[in-house]
PDB file of C-alpha atoms in Angstrom:
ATOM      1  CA  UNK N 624       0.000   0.000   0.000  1.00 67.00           C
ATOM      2  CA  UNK N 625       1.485   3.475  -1.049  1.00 77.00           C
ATOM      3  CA  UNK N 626      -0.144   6.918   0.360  1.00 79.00           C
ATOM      4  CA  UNK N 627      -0.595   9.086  -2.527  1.00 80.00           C
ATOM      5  CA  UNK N 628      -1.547  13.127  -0.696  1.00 80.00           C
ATOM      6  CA  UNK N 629      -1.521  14.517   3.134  1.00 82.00           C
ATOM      7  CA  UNK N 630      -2.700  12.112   6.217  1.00 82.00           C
ATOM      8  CA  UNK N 631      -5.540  14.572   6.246  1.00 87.00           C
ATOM      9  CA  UNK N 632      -6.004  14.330   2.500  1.00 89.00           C
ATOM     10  CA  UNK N 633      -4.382  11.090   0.520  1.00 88.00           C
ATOM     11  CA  UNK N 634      -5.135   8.210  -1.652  1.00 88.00           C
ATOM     12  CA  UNK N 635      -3.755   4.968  -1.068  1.00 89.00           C
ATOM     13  CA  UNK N 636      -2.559   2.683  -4.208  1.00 91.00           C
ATOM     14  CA  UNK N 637      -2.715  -1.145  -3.678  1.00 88.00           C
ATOM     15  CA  UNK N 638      -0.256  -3.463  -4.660  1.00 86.00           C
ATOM     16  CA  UNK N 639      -2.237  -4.133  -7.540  1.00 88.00           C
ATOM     17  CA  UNK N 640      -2.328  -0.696  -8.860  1.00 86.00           C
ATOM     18  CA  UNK N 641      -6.040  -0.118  -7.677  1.00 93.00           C
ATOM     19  CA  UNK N 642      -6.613   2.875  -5.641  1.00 94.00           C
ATOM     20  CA  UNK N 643      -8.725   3.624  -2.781  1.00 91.00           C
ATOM     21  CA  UNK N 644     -10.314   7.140  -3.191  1.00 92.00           C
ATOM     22  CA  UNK N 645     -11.447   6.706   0.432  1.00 89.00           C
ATOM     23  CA  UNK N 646     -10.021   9.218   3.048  1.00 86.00           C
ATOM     24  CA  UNK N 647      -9.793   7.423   6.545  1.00 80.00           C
ATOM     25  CA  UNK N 648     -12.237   9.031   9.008  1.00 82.00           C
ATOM     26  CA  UNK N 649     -10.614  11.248  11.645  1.00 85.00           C
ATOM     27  CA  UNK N 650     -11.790  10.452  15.562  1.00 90.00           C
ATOM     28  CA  UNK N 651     -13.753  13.361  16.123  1.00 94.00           C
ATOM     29  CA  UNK N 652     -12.898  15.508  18.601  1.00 95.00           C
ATOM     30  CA  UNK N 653     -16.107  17.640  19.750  1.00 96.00           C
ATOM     31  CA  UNK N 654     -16.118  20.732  21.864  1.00 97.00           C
ATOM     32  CA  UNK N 655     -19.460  23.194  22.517  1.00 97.00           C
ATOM     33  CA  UNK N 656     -18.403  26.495  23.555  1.00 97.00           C
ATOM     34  CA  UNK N 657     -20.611  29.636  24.342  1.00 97.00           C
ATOM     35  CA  UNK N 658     -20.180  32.366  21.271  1.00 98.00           C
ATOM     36  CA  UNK N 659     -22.122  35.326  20.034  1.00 98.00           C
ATOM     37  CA  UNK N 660     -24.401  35.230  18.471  1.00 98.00           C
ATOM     38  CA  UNK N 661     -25.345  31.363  19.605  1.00 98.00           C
ATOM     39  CA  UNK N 662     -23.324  28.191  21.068  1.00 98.00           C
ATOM     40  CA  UNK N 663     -21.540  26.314  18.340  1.00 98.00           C
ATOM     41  CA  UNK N 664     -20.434  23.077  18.612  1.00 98.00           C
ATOM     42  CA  UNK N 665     -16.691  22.055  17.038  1.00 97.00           C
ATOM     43  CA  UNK N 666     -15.312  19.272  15.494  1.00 97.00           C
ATOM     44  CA  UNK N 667     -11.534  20.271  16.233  1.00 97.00           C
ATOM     45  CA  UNK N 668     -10.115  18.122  13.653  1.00 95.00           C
ATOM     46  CA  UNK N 669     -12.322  19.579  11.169  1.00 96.00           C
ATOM     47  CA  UNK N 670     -10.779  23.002  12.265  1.00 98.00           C
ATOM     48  CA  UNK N 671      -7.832  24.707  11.538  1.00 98.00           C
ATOM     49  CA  UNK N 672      -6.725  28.522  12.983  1.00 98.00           C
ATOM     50  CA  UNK N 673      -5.400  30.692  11.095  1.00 99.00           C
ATOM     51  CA  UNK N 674      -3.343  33.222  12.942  1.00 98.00           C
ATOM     52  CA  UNK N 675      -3.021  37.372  10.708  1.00 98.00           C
ATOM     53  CA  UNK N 676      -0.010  39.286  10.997  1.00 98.00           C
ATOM     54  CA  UNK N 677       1.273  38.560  14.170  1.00 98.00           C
ATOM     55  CA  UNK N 678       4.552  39.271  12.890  1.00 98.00           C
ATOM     56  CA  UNK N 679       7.789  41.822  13.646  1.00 98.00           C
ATOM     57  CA  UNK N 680       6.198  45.042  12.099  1.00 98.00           C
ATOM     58  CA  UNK N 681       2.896  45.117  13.362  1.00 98.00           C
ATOM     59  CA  UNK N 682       4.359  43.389  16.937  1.00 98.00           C
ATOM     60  CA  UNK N 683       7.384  44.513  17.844  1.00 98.00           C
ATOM     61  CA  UNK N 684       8.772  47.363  19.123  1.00 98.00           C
ATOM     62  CA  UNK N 685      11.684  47.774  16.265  1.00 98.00           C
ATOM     63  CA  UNK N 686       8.915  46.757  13.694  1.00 97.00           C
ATOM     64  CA  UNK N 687       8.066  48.952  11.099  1.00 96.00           C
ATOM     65  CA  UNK N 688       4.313  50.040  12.832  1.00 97.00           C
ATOM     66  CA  UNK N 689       5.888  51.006  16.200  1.00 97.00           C
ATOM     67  CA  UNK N 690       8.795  53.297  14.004  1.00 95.00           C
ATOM     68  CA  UNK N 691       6.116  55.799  12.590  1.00 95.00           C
ATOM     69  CA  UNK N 692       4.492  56.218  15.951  1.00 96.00           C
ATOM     70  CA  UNK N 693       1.934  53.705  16.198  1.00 97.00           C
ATOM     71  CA  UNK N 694       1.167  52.237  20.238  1.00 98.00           C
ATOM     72  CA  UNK N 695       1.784  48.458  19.616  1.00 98.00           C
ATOM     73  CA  UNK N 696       0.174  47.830  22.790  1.00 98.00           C
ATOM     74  CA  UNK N 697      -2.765  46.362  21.591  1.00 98.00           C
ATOM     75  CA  UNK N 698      -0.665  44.570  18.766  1.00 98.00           C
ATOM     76  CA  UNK N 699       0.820  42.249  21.212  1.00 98.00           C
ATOM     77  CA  UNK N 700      -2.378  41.510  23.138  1.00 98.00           C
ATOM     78  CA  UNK N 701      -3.115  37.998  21.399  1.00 98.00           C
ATOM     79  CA  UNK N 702       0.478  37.220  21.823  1.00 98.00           C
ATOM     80  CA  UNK N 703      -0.039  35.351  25.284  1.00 98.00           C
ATOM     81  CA  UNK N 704      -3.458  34.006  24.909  1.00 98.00           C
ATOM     82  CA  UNK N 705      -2.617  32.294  21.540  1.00 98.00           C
ATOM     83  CA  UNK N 706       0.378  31.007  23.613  1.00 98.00           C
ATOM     84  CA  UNK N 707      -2.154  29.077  25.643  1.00 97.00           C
ATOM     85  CA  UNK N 708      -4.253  28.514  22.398  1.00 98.00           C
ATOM     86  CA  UNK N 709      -1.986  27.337  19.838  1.00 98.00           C
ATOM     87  CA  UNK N 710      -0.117  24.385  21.638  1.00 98.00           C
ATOM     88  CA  UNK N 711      -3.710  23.112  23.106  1.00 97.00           C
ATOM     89  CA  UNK N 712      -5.246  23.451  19.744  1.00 98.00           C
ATOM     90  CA  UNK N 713      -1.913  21.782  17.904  1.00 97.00           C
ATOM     91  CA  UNK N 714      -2.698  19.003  20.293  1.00 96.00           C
ATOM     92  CA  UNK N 715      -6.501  18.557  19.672  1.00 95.00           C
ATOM     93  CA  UNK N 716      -6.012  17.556  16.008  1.00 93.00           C
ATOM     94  CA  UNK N 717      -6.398  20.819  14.497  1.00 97.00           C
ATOM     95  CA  UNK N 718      -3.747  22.759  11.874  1.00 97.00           C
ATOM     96  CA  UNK N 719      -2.412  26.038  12.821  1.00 98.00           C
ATOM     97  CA  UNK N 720      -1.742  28.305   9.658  1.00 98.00           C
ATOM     98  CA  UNK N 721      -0.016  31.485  10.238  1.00 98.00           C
ATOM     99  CA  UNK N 722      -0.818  34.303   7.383  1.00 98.00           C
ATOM    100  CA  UNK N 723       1.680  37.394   7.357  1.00 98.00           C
ATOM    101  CA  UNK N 724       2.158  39.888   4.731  1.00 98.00           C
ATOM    102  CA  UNK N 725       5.433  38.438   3.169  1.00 98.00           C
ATOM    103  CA  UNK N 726       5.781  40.782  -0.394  1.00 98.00           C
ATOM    104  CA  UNK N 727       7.962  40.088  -3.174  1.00 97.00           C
ATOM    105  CA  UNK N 728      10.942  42.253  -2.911  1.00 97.00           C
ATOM    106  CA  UNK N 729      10.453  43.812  -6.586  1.00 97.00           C
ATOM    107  CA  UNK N 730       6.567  44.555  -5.400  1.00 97.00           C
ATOM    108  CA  UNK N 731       5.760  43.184  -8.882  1.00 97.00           C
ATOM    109  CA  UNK N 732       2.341  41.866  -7.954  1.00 96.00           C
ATOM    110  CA  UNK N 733       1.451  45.441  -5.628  1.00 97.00           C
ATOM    111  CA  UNK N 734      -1.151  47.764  -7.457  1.00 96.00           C
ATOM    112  CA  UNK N 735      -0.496  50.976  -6.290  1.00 96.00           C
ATOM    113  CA  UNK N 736      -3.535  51.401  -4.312  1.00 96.00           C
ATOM    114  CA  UNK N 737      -1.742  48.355  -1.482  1.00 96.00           C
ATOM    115  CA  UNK N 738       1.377  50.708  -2.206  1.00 96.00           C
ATOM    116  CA  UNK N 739      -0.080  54.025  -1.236  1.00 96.00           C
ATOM    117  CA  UNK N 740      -1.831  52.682   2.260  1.00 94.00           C
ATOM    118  CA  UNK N 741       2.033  52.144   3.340  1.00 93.00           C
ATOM    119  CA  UNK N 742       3.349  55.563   1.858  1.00 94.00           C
ATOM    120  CA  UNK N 743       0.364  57.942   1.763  1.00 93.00           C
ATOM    121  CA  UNK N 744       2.728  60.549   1.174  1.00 92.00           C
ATOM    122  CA  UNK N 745       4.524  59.076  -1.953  1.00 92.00           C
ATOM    123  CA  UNK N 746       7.867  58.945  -0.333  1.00 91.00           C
ATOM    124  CA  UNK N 747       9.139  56.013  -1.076  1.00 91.00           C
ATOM    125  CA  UNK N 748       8.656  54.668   2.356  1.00 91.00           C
ATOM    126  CA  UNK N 749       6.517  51.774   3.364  1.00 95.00           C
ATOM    127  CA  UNK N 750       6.519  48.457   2.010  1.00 97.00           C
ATOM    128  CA  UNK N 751       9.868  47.236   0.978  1.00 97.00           C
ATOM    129  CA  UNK N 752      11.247  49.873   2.593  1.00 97.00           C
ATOM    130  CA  UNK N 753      14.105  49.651   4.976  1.00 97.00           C
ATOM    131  CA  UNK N 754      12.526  51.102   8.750  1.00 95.00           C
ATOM    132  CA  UNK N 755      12.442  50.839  12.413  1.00 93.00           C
ATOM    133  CA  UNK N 756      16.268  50.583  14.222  1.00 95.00           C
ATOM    134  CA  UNK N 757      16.801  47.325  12.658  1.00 96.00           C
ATOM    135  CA  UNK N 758      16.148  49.248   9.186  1.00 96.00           C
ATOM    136  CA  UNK N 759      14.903  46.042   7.879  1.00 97.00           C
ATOM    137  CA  UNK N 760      12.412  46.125   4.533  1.00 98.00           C
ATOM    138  CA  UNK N 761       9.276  46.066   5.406  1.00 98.00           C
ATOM    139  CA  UNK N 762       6.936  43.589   5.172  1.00 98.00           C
ATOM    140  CA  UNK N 763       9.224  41.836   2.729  1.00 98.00           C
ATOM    141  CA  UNK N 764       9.272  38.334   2.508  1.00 98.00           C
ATOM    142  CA  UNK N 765      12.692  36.762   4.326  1.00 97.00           C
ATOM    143  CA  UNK N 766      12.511  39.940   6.272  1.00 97.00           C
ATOM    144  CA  UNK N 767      13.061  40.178  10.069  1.00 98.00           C
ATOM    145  CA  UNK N 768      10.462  42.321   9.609  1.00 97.00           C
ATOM    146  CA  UNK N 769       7.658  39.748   7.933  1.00 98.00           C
ATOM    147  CA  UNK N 770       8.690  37.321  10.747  1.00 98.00           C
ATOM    148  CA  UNK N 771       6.009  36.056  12.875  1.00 98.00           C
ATOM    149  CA  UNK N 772       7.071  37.367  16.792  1.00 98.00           C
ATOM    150  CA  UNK N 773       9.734  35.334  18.468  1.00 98.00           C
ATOM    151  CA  UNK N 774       6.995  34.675  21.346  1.00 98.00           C
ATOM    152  CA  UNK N 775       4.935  32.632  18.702  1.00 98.00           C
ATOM    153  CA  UNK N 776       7.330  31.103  17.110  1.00 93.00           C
ATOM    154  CA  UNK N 777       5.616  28.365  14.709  1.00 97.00           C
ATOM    155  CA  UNK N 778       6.325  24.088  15.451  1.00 97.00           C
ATOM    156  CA  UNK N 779       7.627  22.212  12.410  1.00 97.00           C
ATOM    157  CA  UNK N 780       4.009  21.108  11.414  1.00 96.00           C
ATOM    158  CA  UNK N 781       2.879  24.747  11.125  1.00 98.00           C
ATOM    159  CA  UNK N 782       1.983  26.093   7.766  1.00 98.00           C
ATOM    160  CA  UNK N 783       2.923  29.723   6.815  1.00 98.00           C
ATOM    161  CA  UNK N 784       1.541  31.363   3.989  1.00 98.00           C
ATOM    162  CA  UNK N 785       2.264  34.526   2.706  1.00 98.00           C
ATOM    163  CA  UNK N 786       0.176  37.224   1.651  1.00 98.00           C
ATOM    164  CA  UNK N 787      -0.402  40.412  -0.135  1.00 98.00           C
ATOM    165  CA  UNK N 788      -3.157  42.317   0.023  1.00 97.00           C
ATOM    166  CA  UNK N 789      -5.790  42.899   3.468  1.00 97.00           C
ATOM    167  CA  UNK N 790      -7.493  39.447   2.546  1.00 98.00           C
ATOM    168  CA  UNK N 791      -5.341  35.982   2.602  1.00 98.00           C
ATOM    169  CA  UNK N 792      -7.055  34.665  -0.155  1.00 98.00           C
ATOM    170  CA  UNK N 793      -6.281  37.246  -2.754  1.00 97.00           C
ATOM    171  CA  UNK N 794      -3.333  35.940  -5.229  1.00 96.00           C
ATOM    172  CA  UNK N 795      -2.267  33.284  -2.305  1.00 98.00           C
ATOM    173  CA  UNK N 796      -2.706  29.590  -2.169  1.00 98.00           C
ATOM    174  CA  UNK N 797      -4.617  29.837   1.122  1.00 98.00           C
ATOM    175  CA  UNK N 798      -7.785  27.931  -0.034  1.00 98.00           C
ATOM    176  CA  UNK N 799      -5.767  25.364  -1.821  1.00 97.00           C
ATOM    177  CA  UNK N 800      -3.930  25.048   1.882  1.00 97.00           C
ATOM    178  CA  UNK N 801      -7.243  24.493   3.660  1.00 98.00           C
ATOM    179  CA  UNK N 802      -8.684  22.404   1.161  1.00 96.00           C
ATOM    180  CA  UNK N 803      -6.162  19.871   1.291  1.00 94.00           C
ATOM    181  CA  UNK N 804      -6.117  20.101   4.904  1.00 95.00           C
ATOM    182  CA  UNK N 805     -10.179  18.959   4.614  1.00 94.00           C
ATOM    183  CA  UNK N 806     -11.309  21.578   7.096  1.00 96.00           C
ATOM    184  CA  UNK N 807     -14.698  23.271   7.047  1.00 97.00           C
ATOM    185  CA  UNK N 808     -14.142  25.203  10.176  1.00 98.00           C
ATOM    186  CA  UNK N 809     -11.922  28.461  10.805  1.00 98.00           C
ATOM    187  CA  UNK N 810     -10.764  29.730  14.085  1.00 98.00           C
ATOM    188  CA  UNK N 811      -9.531  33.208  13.215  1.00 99.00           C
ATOM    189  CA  UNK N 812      -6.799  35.055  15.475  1.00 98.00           C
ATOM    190  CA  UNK N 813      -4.226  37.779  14.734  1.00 98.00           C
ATOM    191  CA  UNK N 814      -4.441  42.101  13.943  1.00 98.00           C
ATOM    192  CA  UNK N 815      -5.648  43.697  12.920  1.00 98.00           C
ATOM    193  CA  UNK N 816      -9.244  42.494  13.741  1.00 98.00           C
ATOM    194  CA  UNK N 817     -10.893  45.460  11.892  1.00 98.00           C
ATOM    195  CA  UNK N 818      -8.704  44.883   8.723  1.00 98.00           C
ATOM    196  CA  UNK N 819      -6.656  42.188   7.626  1.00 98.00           C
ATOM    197  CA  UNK N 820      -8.799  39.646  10.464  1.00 98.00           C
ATOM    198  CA  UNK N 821     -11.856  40.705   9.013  1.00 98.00           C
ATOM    199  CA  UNK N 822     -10.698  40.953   5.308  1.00 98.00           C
ATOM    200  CA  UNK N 823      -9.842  37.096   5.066  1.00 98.00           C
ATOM    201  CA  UNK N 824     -12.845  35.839   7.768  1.00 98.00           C
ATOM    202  CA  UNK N 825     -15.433  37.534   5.234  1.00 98.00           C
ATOM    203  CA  UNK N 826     -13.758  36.048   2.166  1.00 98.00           C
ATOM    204  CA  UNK N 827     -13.765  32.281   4.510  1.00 98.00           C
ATOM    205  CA  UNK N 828     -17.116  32.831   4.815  1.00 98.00           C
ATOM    206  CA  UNK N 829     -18.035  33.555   1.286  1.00 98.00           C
ATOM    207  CA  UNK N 830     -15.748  30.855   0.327  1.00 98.00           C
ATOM    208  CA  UNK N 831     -18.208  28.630   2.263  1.00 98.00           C
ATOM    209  CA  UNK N 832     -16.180  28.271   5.415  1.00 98.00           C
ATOM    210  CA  UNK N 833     -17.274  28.219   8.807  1.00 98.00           C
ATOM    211  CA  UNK N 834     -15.783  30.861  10.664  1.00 98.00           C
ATOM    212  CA  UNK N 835     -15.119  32.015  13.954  1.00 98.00           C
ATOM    213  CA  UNK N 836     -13.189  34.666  15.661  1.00 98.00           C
ATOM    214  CA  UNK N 837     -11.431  33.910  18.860  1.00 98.00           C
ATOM    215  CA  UNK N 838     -11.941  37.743  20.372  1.00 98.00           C
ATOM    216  CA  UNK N 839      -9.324  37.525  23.134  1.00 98.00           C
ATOM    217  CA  UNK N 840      -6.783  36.239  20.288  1.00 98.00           C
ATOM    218  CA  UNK N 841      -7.384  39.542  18.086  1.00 98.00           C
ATOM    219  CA  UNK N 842      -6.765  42.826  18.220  1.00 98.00           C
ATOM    220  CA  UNK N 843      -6.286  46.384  16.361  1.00 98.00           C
ATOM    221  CA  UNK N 844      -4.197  49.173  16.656  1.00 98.00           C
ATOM    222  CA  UNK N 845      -6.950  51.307  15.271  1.00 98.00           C
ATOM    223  CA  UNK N 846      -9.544  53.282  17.545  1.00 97.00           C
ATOM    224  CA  UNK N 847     -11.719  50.974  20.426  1.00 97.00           C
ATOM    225  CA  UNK N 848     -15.064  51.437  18.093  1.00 98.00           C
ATOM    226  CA  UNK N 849     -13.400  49.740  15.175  1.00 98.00           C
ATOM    227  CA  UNK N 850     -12.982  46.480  16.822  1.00 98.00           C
ATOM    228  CA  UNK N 851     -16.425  46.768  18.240  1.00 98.00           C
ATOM    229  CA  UNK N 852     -17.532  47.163  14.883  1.00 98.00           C
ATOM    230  CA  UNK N 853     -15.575  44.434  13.799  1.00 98.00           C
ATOM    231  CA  UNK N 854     -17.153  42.057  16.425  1.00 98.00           C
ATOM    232  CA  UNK N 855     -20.456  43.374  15.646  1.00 98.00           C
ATOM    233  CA  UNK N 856     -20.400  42.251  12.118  1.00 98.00           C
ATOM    234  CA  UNK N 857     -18.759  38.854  12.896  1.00 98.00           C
ATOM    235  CA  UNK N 858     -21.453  38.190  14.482  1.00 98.00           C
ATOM    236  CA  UNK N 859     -24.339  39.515  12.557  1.00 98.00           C
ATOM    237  CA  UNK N 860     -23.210  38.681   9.171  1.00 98.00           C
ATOM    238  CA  UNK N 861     -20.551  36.218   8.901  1.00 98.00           C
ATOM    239  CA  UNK N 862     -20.217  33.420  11.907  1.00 98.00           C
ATOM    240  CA  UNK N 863     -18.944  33.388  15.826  1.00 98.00           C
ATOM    241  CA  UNK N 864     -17.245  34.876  18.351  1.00 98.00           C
ATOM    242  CA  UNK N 865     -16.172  33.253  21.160  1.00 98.00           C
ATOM    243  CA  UNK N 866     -13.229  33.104  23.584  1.00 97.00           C
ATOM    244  CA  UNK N 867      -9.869  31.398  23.659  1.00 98.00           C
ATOM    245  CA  UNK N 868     -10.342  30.607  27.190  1.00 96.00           C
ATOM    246  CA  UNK N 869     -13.834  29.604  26.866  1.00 97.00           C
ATOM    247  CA  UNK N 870     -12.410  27.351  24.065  1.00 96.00           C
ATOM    248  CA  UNK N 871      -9.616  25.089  25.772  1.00 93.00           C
ATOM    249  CA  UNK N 872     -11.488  25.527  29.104  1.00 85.00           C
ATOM    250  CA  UNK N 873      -9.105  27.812  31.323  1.00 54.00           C
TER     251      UNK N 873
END
């Protein structure tokens, strides 16, 4: 017998040559957990969480965010409850993706529209750019700077996928990751919750995902009333919200 795919995802060929199509069941692993806007119940190895930007230059204080003035503070929120999180989800079965913005370093694929939110002023600053005392290029793929936070650092069966735009799935093979990982069900962590979180949990959902947000895992750097916003519509027009703690049970 030869496995053909992923454990999660794989053929097997016979010694015959005839294959099994078949893809062995997976003991479920069931968890109900209060949420807004109703109790869900989870099948954690039909899961996976996907973890936004929780990287050097949104995180750190010698990232690029914290060099042009921005309080990080609220940045580095989710950093300890996904420590709890991540290891206790790892264990349950379920895939742990993490999604940074990782650019090309000749910005081929950036309209300028993506270019202009990091350099409003047009002066040649932002993405790419070297910043912050390390003077590192930001966002770029490779980079210090598009490295996930040395508190969070990923375990060898982690899968990273870069991105390039607010949304993971725009020009990434993010779907084509989850998809072979047979999940139907997205935990969503990371920052900013009222962009980049919120960007790839709506696309999940119109993808036909399940999604939920895991509200003590995200954060934004942008005013209080944006992430209430961001919550709000979660919950009214896309999936869950529930708690980390609520989740693993401490």
């Amino acid at each position: 017998m030869v496995n053909i795919g992923s454990p999660r995802n794989g053929w097997t060929v016979g010694a015959d040559g005839g294959v099994d199509l078949r893809r062995a069941p997976a003991e479920p692993r069931v968890v109900t957990v209060a949420a807004r806007p109703q109790t869900v119940t989870l099948d954690l190895t039909r899961c996976a969480l996907v973890v936004v930007d929780m990287q050097n230059d949104f995180c750190h204080p010698d990232g690029w965010l914290a060099s042009i003035g921005v309080d990080i503070a609220p940045a580095r929120a989710p950093i300890e409850p996904l420590r709890r999180a991540v290891p206790w989800l790892r264990a349950a079965g379920t895939p742990v993706v993490w999604l940074n913005w990782g650019n090309r370093p000749d910005r081929a694929n950036l309209p300028p529209g993506v270019l202009h939110v990091y350099d409003p002023q047009g002066r040649g600053a932002g993405i790419g750019a070297p910043a912050g005392p390390r003077g590192t290029p930001t966002l770029q793929q490779g980079s210090w700077s598009a490295a996930i936070v040395d508190e969070l650092a990923p375990a060898p069966e982690d899968i990273l996928v870069d991105k390039y735009r607010m949304s993971g799935f725009f020009d990434t093979p993010l779907d084509s990751v989850l998809r072979n990982l047979a999940v139907t069900t997205l935990l969503f962590a990371g920052v900013n919750s009222d962009q980049c979180v919120l960007s790839t949990l709506s696309d999940a959902a119109c993808l036909g995902y399940d999604v939920v947000l895991l509200e003590d895992c995200a954060a934004t750097t942008s005013p209080a009333y944006c992430h209430e916003a961001a919550l709000y519509n979660i919950a009214q027009c896309f999936g869950f919200v529930t708690d980390s703690k609520l989740l693993i049970g401490g």
